[in-house]
């Protein structure tokens, strides 16, 4: 190395930088100090060329969006060549290497082994226990399915038989069933991402009242993506009821546990999300018939009750009932007449007394006792002697007739005469 160049990266400056070749040399030296290790991941892409000493695959992390290229000698890949394919989970013995010319990092593999199904299922079981402890599978979180959904969201593989199974059987039961379909990968590395995208889109459509996630049966490894933690959490977060219809009845991915309803098959999902029109009509007719029968039975009971009333003596011979009480009626009538007569006598006596009192207080009665009412020519009643003077004319009102007089003099309260 040129002695004028900085020895450490931190010693470089704008005036005294490293050449790119020096940086890549140091990166290669640093990276290749790492020891060989075993790495777990999922095969995304595989390139095996006949006659080529090297084979290449792209390895992706099982949970994170991280991937690296792996180069293997043909002899290292030969034991698993027939069964190795994209989507397989493997463990690779490899050492990190850095290619200076391209500035790329990759793994140099010396051995590759397919991960056993038992290991994968054990991981799923651990995830199941974790999610169950978080409460994602709790029964109280299950949302009820609508009786008649306005639209049915359907997530499936494009051209898959499961799509027709769901749609045909749903419309056989309910001809007016409307589907909002979103296609997704239902096998392989992109399953989780495409299913989640489809689910998110359908969950935001207001009139989609239920969503079915479905695919047909397959090998256990084919259904592993439906135990992906990302899918499980996306379903748990959805606001729309979810029906899981993955594989056959014996298949049980984690999606089944978090879904609001687990259908054993795509056909079973169709039967669950819509009612059977024929059965509903039959049930309606039965209800109408039962209602009619109940009404007729009630009317019959009431008619019998009325007939029983008509047969009673009161209704059969009402005149006889009246005759049997004629004496009581006459006695009551006589008593009523006596009470009315007594009351009238009392009222008549009171009226006579009132008449006497009124007569005693009347002006005519006073005149008949010898008193006279004097009035001036303008017909005003004289009540005070001081209002008269000598020579005034007054009219005197008697009990019978009247007279005119001239005032000769007056007598005041003090007894003086004018």
Short mmCIF file of C-alpha atoms in Angstrom, two decimals:
data_model
loop_
_atom_site.label_atom_id
_atom_site.label_comp_id
_atom_site.label_asym_id
_atom_site.label_seq_id
_atom_site.Cartn_x
_atom_site.Cartn_y
_atom_site.Cartn_z
CA UNK A 1 0.00 0.00 0.00
CA UNK A 2 1.23 3.49 -0.83
CA UNK A 3 2.78 4.83 2.36
CA UNK A 4 1.24 8.24 1.74
CA UNK A 5 -2.30 6.88 1.98
CA UNK A 6 -4.11 6.87 5.34
CA UNK A 7 -3.90 3.55 7.17
CA UNK A 8 -7.36 3.73 8.73
CA UNK A 9 -10.70 4.80 7.27
CA UNK A 10 -11.09 7.45 9.94
CA UNK A 11 -7.84 9.08 8.82
CA UNK A 12 -9.02 9.77 5.26
CA UNK A 13 -9.82 13.34 4.22
CA UNK A 14 -11.17 15.10 1.20
CA UNK A 15 -7.60 15.98 0.23
CA UNK A 16 -6.22 12.52 0.99
CA UNK A 17 -8.94 9.89 0.21
CA UNK A 18 -8.67 6.16 -0.36
CA UNK A 19 -8.85 4.81 -3.89
CA UNK A 20 -11.95 2.65 -4.36
CA UNK A 21 -9.76 -0.42 -4.86
CA UNK A 22 -8.25 0.09 -1.42
CA UNK A 23 -11.71 0.31 0.18
CA UNK A 24 -12.84 -2.91 -1.51
CA UNK A 25 -9.62 -4.66 -0.50
CA UNK A 26 -10.12 -3.70 3.12
CA UNK A 27 -13.82 -4.70 3.00
CA UNK A 28 -12.87 -8.08 1.54
CA UNK A 29 -10.23 -8.62 4.19
CA UNK A 30 -12.62 -7.62 6.97
CA UNK A 31 -15.53 -9.74 5.75
CA UNK A 32 -13.47 -12.82 5.02
CA UNK A 33 -12.16 -12.87 8.58
CA UNK A 34 -15.61 -14.23 9.52
CA UNK A 35 -15.78 -17.97 10.09
CA UNK A 36 -17.94 -20.43 8.18
CA UNK A 37 -21.46 -20.59 9.65
CA UNK A 38 -24.79 -22.32 9.12
CA UNK A 39 -27.50 -20.03 7.72
CA UNK A 40 -31.24 -20.71 7.58
CA UNK A 41 -33.54 -19.30 4.92
CA UNK A 42 -35.99 -19.87 2.10
CA UNK A 43 -34.92 -20.52 -1.49
CA UNK A 44 -36.26 -17.71 -3.68
CA UNK A 45 -34.44 -18.43 -6.93
CA UNK A 46 -32.39 -21.41 -8.06
CA UNK A 47 -29.96 -21.62 -10.98
CA UNK A 48 -28.48 -25.02 -11.78
CA UNK A 49 -26.83 -25.27 -15.16
CA UNK A 50 -25.87 -28.73 -16.42
CA UNK A 51 -22.10 -29.02 -16.85
CA UNK A 52 -21.42 -25.92 -14.78
CA UNK A 53 -19.21 -26.40 -11.73
CA UNK A 54 -21.12 -23.77 -9.79
CA UNK A 55 -24.79 -23.45 -8.88
CA UNK A 56 -26.47 -20.34 -7.54
CA UNK A 57 -29.47 -19.67 -5.38
CA UNK A 58 -31.01 -16.68 -3.70
CA UNK A 59 -31.71 -17.18 -0.01
CA UNK A 60 -34.34 -15.08 1.77
CA UNK A 61 -34.87 -14.69 5.49
CA UNK A 62 -37.95 -16.56 6.71
CA UNK A 63 -39.40 -13.55 8.54
CA UNK A 64 -37.65 -10.36 7.35
CA UNK A 65 -37.30 -8.92 3.84
CA UNK A 66 -33.59 -9.76 3.65
CA UNK A 67 -31.91 -11.87 0.99
CA UNK A 68 -28.44 -12.81 -0.29
CA UNK A 69 -27.00 -14.73 -3.20
CA UNK A 70 -25.30 -18.03 -2.47
CA UNK A 71 -22.75 -19.75 -4.72
CA UNK A 72 -22.28 -23.50 -4.24
CA UNK A 73 -20.09 -26.09 -5.86
CA UNK A 74 -22.09 -28.55 -7.91
CA UNK A 75 -20.93 -31.33 -5.60
CA UNK A 76 -22.43 -29.50 -2.59
CA UNK A 77 -25.85 -29.18 -4.17
CA UNK A 78 -25.97 -32.64 -5.76
CA UNK A 79 -27.51 -34.48 -2.73
CA UNK A 80 -30.60 -32.24 -2.74
CA UNK A 81 -30.70 -31.38 -6.43
CA UNK A 82 -33.87 -33.36 -7.15
CA UNK A 83 -35.91 -31.93 -4.26
CA UNK A 84 -34.53 -28.41 -4.03
CA UNK A 85 -36.93 -25.83 -5.48
CA UNK A 86 -38.07 -22.25 -4.89
CA UNK A 87 -40.01 -22.00 -1.64
CA UNK A 88 -37.99 -24.71 0.09
CA UNK A 89 -36.55 -23.95 3.49
CA UNK A 90 -32.90 -24.86 3.80
CA UNK A 91 -29.84 -24.51 6.00
CA UNK A 92 -26.63 -23.67 4.16
CA UNK A 93 -23.05 -23.97 5.39
CA UNK A 94 -21.37 -20.90 3.99
CA UNK A 95 -18.75 -18.23 4.44
CA UNK A 96 -19.33 -14.56 3.51
CA UNK A 97 -17.24 -13.36 0.57
CA UNK A 98 -16.82 -9.99 -1.07
CA UNK A 99 -16.23 -9.57 -4.79
CA UNK A 100 -13.97 -6.58 -5.23
CA UNK A 101 -14.62 -6.04 -8.92
CA UNK A 102 -18.42 -5.76 -8.56
CA UNK A 103 -18.46 -4.62 -4.95
CA UNK A 104 -21.01 -7.31 -4.10
CA UNK A 105 -21.45 -9.43 -1.01
CA UNK A 106 -22.49 -13.05 -1.24
CA UNK A 107 -22.16 -16.36 0.53
CA UNK A 108 -19.85 -19.12 -0.61
CA UNK A 109 -21.67 -22.31 0.29
CA UNK A 110 -20.07 -25.65 0.98
CA UNK A 111 -23.17 -27.65 1.96
CA UNK A 112 -26.94 -27.34 1.75
CA UNK A 113 -29.62 -29.32 3.55
CA UNK A 114 -33.38 -29.19 3.24
CA UNK A 115 -34.92 -28.22 6.53
CA UNK A 116 -37.04 -31.04 7.90
CA UNK A 117 -40.82 -30.67 7.93
CA UNK A 118 -40.75 -31.43 11.63
CA UNK A 119 -38.56 -28.40 12.26
CA UNK A 120 -40.92 -26.14 10.34
CA UNK A 121 -43.97 -27.50 12.14
CA UNK A 122 -42.20 -27.00 15.46
CA UNK A 123 -41.63 -23.35 14.58
CA UNK A 124 -45.31 -22.98 13.67
CA UNK A 125 -46.30 -24.56 16.97
CA UNK A 126 -44.12 -22.09 18.87
CA UNK A 127 -45.73 -19.25 16.91
CA UNK A 128 -49.18 -20.65 17.66
CA UNK A 129 -48.46 -20.67 21.39
CA UNK A 130 -47.13 -17.11 21.22
CA UNK A 131 -50.16 -15.78 19.34
CA UNK A 132 -52.54 -17.68 21.59
CA UNK A 133 -50.88 -16.13 24.65
CA UNK A 134 -51.45 -12.72 23.06
CA UNK A 135 -55.16 -13.54 22.78
CA UNK A 136 -55.41 -13.45 18.97
CA UNK A 137 -57.43 -16.70 18.90
CA UNK A 138 -59.87 -15.76 21.70
CA UNK A 139 -63.50 -16.69 21.06
CA UNK A 140 -64.76 -13.29 22.21
CA UNK A 141 -62.86 -11.65 19.34
CA UNK A 142 -64.73 -13.65 16.69
CA UNK A 143 -67.03 -11.41 14.64
CA UNK A 144 -70.45 -12.79 13.62
CA UNK A 145 -71.02 -13.48 9.94
CA UNK A 146 -73.79 -11.45 8.24
CA UNK A 147 -77.04 -13.24 7.39
CA UNK A 148 -77.18 -11.88 3.82
CA UNK A 149 -73.95 -10.08 2.81
CA UNK A 150 -74.22 -7.21 0.34
CA UNK A 151 -70.94 -8.32 -1.25
CA UNK A 152 -68.63 -11.24 -0.57
CA UNK A 153 -64.90 -10.57 -0.71
CA UNK A 154 -62.96 -13.50 -2.18
CA UNK A 155 -59.17 -13.96 -2.06
CA UNK A 156 -57.89 -16.89 -4.12
CA UNK A 157 -55.44 -17.91 -6.81
CA UNK A 158 -56.25 -16.79 -10.34
CA UNK A 159 -57.82 -19.64 -12.29
CA UNK A 160 -57.95 -21.83 -9.17
CA UNK A 161 -60.68 -24.44 -8.79
CA UNK A 162 -61.39 -23.08 -5.31
CA UNK A 163 -62.75 -19.85 -6.85
CA UNK A 164 -65.39 -21.72 -8.84
CA UNK A 165 -66.21 -23.99 -5.90
CA UNK A 166 -67.06 -20.97 -3.78
CA UNK A 167 -68.94 -18.95 -6.40
CA UNK A 168 -70.95 -21.81 -7.91
CA UNK A 169 -72.06 -23.24 -4.57
CA UNK A 170 -72.86 -19.81 -3.12
CA UNK A 171 -75.08 -18.92 -6.09
CA UNK A 172 -76.79 -22.30 -5.99
CA UNK A 173 -77.89 -21.40 -2.48
CA UNK A 174 -78.42 -17.67 -3.01
CA UNK A 175 -78.67 -16.66 -6.69
CA UNK A 176 -78.17 -12.98 -5.91
CA UNK A 177 -74.74 -13.44 -4.31
CA UNK A 178 -72.27 -10.75 -5.48
CA UNK A 179 -68.50 -11.30 -5.28
CA UNK A 180 -65.62 -8.83 -5.07
CA UNK A 181 -62.63 -10.98 -6.07
CA UNK A 182 -58.94 -10.28 -5.52
CA UNK A 183 -56.32 -12.68 -6.83
CA UNK A 184 -53.21 -13.51 -4.82
CA UNK A 185 -50.41 -16.05 -4.74
CA UNK A 186 -51.58 -19.01 -2.70
CA UNK A 187 -48.26 -20.88 -2.76
CA UNK A 188 -44.62 -19.85 -2.61
CA UNK A 189 -42.63 -16.89 -1.38
CA UNK A 190 -45.02 -14.08 -2.36
CA UNK A 191 -48.10 -15.60 -0.73
CA UNK A 192 -48.05 -13.53 2.46
CA UNK A 193 -47.49 -10.19 0.73
CA UNK A 194 -50.14 -10.66 -1.97
CA UNK A 195 -52.75 -12.09 0.42
CA UNK A 196 -52.23 -9.19 2.84
CA UNK A 197 -52.53 -6.65 0.01
CA UNK A 198 -55.78 -8.23 -1.18
CA UNK A 199 -57.14 -8.41 2.37
CA UNK A 200 -56.30 -4.77 3.06
CA UNK A 201 -58.05 -3.65 -0.12
CA UNK A 202 -61.22 -5.67 0.48
CA UNK A 203 -61.40 -4.67 4.14
CA UNK A 204 -61.67 -1.03 3.07
CA UNK A 205 -64.66 -1.58 0.75
CA UNK A 206 -67.77 -0.53 2.70
CA UNK A 207 -70.29 -2.97 1.22
CA UNK A 208 -68.03 -6.03 1.46
CA UNK A 209 -69.60 -7.67 4.52
CA UNK A 210 -67.51 -10.86 4.67
CA UNK A 211 -64.18 -12.03 3.18
CA UNK A 212 -63.26 -15.59 2.22
CA UNK A 213 -59.57 -16.58 1.95
CA UNK A 214 -59.37 -19.88 0.09
CA UNK A 215 -57.24 -22.34 -1.80
CA UNK A 216 -57.57 -26.02 -2.56
CA UNK A 217 -55.74 -28.85 -0.88
CA UNK A 218 -52.05 -29.54 -1.25
CA UNK A 219 -48.94 -30.77 0.50
CA UNK A 220 -48.25 -29.53 4.00
CA UNK A 221 -45.40 -27.40 2.67
CA UNK A 222 -47.77 -25.78 0.15
CA UNK A 223 -49.99 -24.55 2.96
CA UNK A 224 -47.21 -23.26 5.21
CA UNK A 225 -47.58 -19.63 4.01
CA UNK A 226 -51.03 -19.54 5.61
CA UNK A 227 -49.32 -19.98 8.97
CA UNK A 228 -47.18 -16.92 8.29
CA UNK A 229 -47.29 -14.53 11.25
CA UNK A 230 -47.85 -11.55 8.96
CA UNK A 231 -51.04 -13.05 7.51
CA UNK A 232 -52.31 -14.07 10.94
CA UNK A 233 -51.84 -10.58 12.37
CA UNK A 234 -53.40 -8.93 9.30
CA UNK A 235 -56.53 -11.09 9.68
CA UNK A 236 -56.70 -10.31 13.40
CA UNK A 237 -56.58 -6.58 12.61
CA UNK A 238 -59.30 -6.70 9.92
CA UNK A 239 -62.68 -5.13 10.70
CA UNK A 240 -64.58 -7.36 8.24
CA UNK A 241 -65.48 -10.94 9.29
CA UNK A 242 -63.02 -13.43 7.76
CA UNK A 243 -63.74 -17.01 6.66
CA UNK A 244 -60.73 -19.31 6.25
CA UNK A 245 -61.11 -22.11 3.69
CA UNK A 246 -57.61 -23.46 3.17
CA UNK A 247 -57.12 -27.00 1.89
CA UNK A 248 -59.23 -29.85 3.20
CA UNK A 249 -60.79 -30.58 6.54
CA UNK A 250 -57.63 -32.21 7.92
CA UNK A 251 -55.46 -29.17 7.09
CA UNK A 252 -55.16 -26.60 9.87
CA UNK A 253 -52.92 -23.58 9.21
CA UNK A 254 -52.79 -20.80 11.81
CA UNK A 255 -55.11 -18.77 9.60
CA UNK A 256 -57.91 -21.14 10.65
CA UNK A 257 -57.40 -20.23 14.31
CA UNK A 258 -57.52 -16.46 13.88
CA UNK A 259 -60.35 -16.37 11.30
CA UNK A 260 -63.88 -15.65 12.50
CA UNK A 261 -65.06 -18.91 10.93
CA UNK A 262 -63.06 -21.91 9.76
CA UNK A 263 -64.57 -23.69 6.76
CA UNK A 264 -63.45 -27.23 6.09
CA UNK A 265 -63.42 -26.70 2.30
CA UNK A 266 -64.10 -23.91 -0.22
CA UNK A 267 -67.57 -25.42 -0.75
CA UNK A 268 -68.22 -25.29 2.99
CA UNK A 269 -67.24 -21.61 2.98
CA UNK A 270 -69.86 -20.91 0.30
CA UNK A 271 -72.51 -22.64 2.38
CA UNK A 272 -71.58 -20.64 5.45
CA UNK A 273 -71.59 -17.09 4.04
CA UNK A 274 -75.03 -17.16 2.35
CA UNK A 275 -78.36 -18.69 3.40
CA UNK A 276 -80.12 -21.36 1.35
CA UNK A 277 -82.95 -19.58 -0.48
CA UNK A 278 -85.02 -22.76 -0.81
CA UNK A 279 -84.71 -23.50 2.90
CA UNK A 280 -85.54 -19.92 3.83
CA UNK A 281 -88.66 -19.97 1.65
CA UNK A 282 -89.69 -23.30 3.13
CA UNK A 283 -89.12 -21.94 6.63
CA UNK A 284 -91.14 -18.84 5.80
CA UNK A 285 -94.03 -20.93 4.47
CA UNK A 286 -93.91 -23.13 7.56
CA UNK A 287 -94.02 -20.04 9.77
CA UNK A 288 -97.02 -18.68 7.86
CA UNK A 289 -98.81 -22.03 8.17
CA UNK A 290 -98.05 -22.23 11.88
CA UNK A 291 -99.30 -18.67 12.36
CA UNK A 292 -102.49 -19.44 10.46
CA UNK A 293 -103.04 -22.60 12.52
CA UNK A 294 -102.53 -20.71 15.78
CA UNK A 295 -104.98 -17.99 14.74
CA UNK A 296 -107.63 -20.52 13.69
CA UNK A 297 -107.17 -22.46 16.92
CA UNK A 298 -107.55 -19.27 18.94
CA UNK A 299 -110.69 -18.29 17.04
CA UNK A 300 -112.12 -21.76 17.63
CA UNK A 301 -111.41 -21.49 21.38
CA UNK A 302 -113.07 -18.08 21.56
CA UNK A 303 -116.13 -19.36 19.66
CA UNK A 304 -116.47 -22.22 22.14
CA UNK A 305 -116.22 -19.73 24.98
CA UNK A 306 -118.98 -17.57 23.46
CA UNK A 307 -121.19 -20.62 22.94
CA UNK A 308 -120.75 -21.54 26.59
CA UNK A 309 -121.78 -18.02 27.61
CA UNK A 310 -124.89 -18.16 25.43
CA UNK A 311 -125.93 -21.41 27.14
CA UNK A 312 -126.00 -19.80 30.59
CA UNK A 313 -129.50 -19.01 32.02
CA UNK A 314 -128.80 -15.28 31.92
CA UNK A 315 -128.48 -15.34 28.16
CA UNK A 316 -130.89 -18.20 27.51
CA UNK A 317 -133.88 -16.49 29.30
CA UNK A 318 -133.13 -12.87 30.25
CA UNK A 319 -136.89 -12.08 30.85
CA UNK A 320 -137.07 -14.84 33.44
CA UNK A 321 -134.16 -13.29 35.30
CA UNK A 322 -135.97 -9.94 35.31
CA UNK A 323 -139.26 -11.57 36.51
CA UNK A 324 -137.48 -13.30 39.36
CA UNK A 325 -136.39 -9.88 40.63
CA UNK A 326 -139.68 -8.00 40.03
CA UNK A 327 -140.49 -7.67 43.76
CA UNK A 328 -137.10 -6.19 44.44
CA UNK A 329 -137.55 -3.82 41.50
CA UNK A 330 -140.99 -2.67 42.76
CA UNK A 331 -139.63 -2.14 46.28
CA UNK A 332 -136.73 -0.15 44.91
CA UNK A 333 -139.10 1.89 42.72
CA UNK A 334 -141.39 2.70 45.69
CA UNK A 335 -138.47 3.70 47.86
CA UNK A 336 -137.16 5.95 45.11
CA UNK A 337 -140.57 7.66 44.76
CA UNK A 338 -140.77 8.24 48.52
CA UNK A 339 -137.31 9.76 48.64
CA UNK A 340 -138.15 12.05 45.72
CA UNK A 341 -141.47 13.15 47.38
CA UNK A 342 -139.75 13.88 50.70
CA UNK A 343 -137.11 15.85 48.94
CA UNK A 344 -139.71 17.91 47.06
CA UNK A 345 -141.59 18.68 50.34
CA UNK A 346 -138.41 19.96 51.91
CA UNK A 347 -137.65 22.12 48.92
CA UNK A 348 -141.23 23.50 48.82
CA UNK A 349 -141.09 24.47 52.51
CA UNK A 350 -137.78 26.21 51.99
CA UNK A 351 -139.16 28.05 48.97
CA UNK A 352 -142.17 29.34 50.99
CA UNK A 353 -139.83 30.71 53.64
CA UNK A 354 -137.75 32.45 51.00
CA UNK A 355 -140.90 34.01 49.54
CA UNK A 356 -141.96 35.44 52.94
CA UNK A 357 -138.53 36.91 53.47
CA UNK A 358 -138.50 38.47 50.04
CA UNK A 359 -142.01 39.93 50.52
CA UNK A 360 -141.05 41.45 53.87
CA UNK A 361 -138.09 43.15 52.27
CA UNK A 362 -139.95 44.44 49.17
CA UNK A 363 -140.78 48.22 48.84
CA UNK A 364 -144.49 47.43 48.35
CA UNK A 365 -144.63 45.68 51.71
CA UNK A 366 -143.06 48.72 53.36
CA UNK A 367 -145.65 51.06 51.75
CA UNK A 368 -148.48 48.79 52.95
CA UNK A 369 -147.28 49.36 56.49
CA UNK A 370 -148.08 53.14 56.11
CA UNK A 371 -144.80 54.47 54.85
CA UNK A 372 -144.54 56.97 51.96
CA UNK A 373 -141.82 57.43 49.34
CA UNK A 374 -141.28 61.06 48.30
CA UNK A 375 -139.89 61.94 44.88
CA UNK A 376 -138.91 65.30 43.38
CA UNK A 377 -140.34 66.38 40.03
CA UNK A 378 -137.25 64.89 38.35
CA UNK A 379 -138.21 61.57 40.01
CA UNK A 380 -135.34 61.45 42.46
CA UNK A 381 -136.16 59.80 45.79
CA UNK A 382 -135.94 62.22 48.74
CA UNK A 383 -133.83 60.81 51.57
CA UNK A 384 -132.62 64.02 53.23
CA UNK A 385 -134.82 66.95 54.42
CA UNK A 386 -132.01 69.37 53.76
CA UNK A 387 -132.41 68.76 50.03
CA UNK A 388 -135.89 70.43 50.19
CA UNK A 389 -136.94 73.99 50.75
CA UNK A 390 -140.17 75.72 51.34
CA UNK A 391 -142.43 75.79 48.30
CA UNK A 392 -140.84 72.69 46.60
CA UNK A 393 -143.31 70.27 45.08
CA UNK A 394 -142.92 66.54 45.87
CA UNK A 395 -144.80 63.41 44.85
CA UNK A 396 -145.76 60.99 47.59
CA UNK A 397 -145.96 57.29 46.70
CA UNK A 398 -148.43 55.25 48.80
CA UNK A 399 -149.28 51.57 48.85
CA UNK A 400 -152.25 52.47 46.67
CA UNK A 401 -151.89 55.64 44.58
CA UNK A 402 -149.87 58.83 44.99
CA UNK A 403 -150.30 62.52 45.84
CA UNK A 404 -148.54 65.87 45.15
CA UNK A 405 -147.66 68.14 48.07
CA UNK A 406 -145.96 71.51 48.55
CA UNK A 407 -143.26 71.83 51.19
CA UNK A 408 -144.26 74.20 53.95
CA UNK A 409 -141.13 73.64 55.98
CA UNK A 410 -138.41 71.06 56.85
CA UNK A 411 -137.18 69.52 60.05
CA UNK A 412 -133.39 68.83 60.28
CA UNK A 413 -131.64 66.33 62.54
CA UNK A 414 -131.25 69.05 65.18
CA UNK A 415 -135.02 69.58 65.22
CA UNK A 416 -135.03 73.09 63.73
CA UNK A 417 -137.79 74.19 61.34
CA UNK A 418 -137.29 76.19 58.22
#
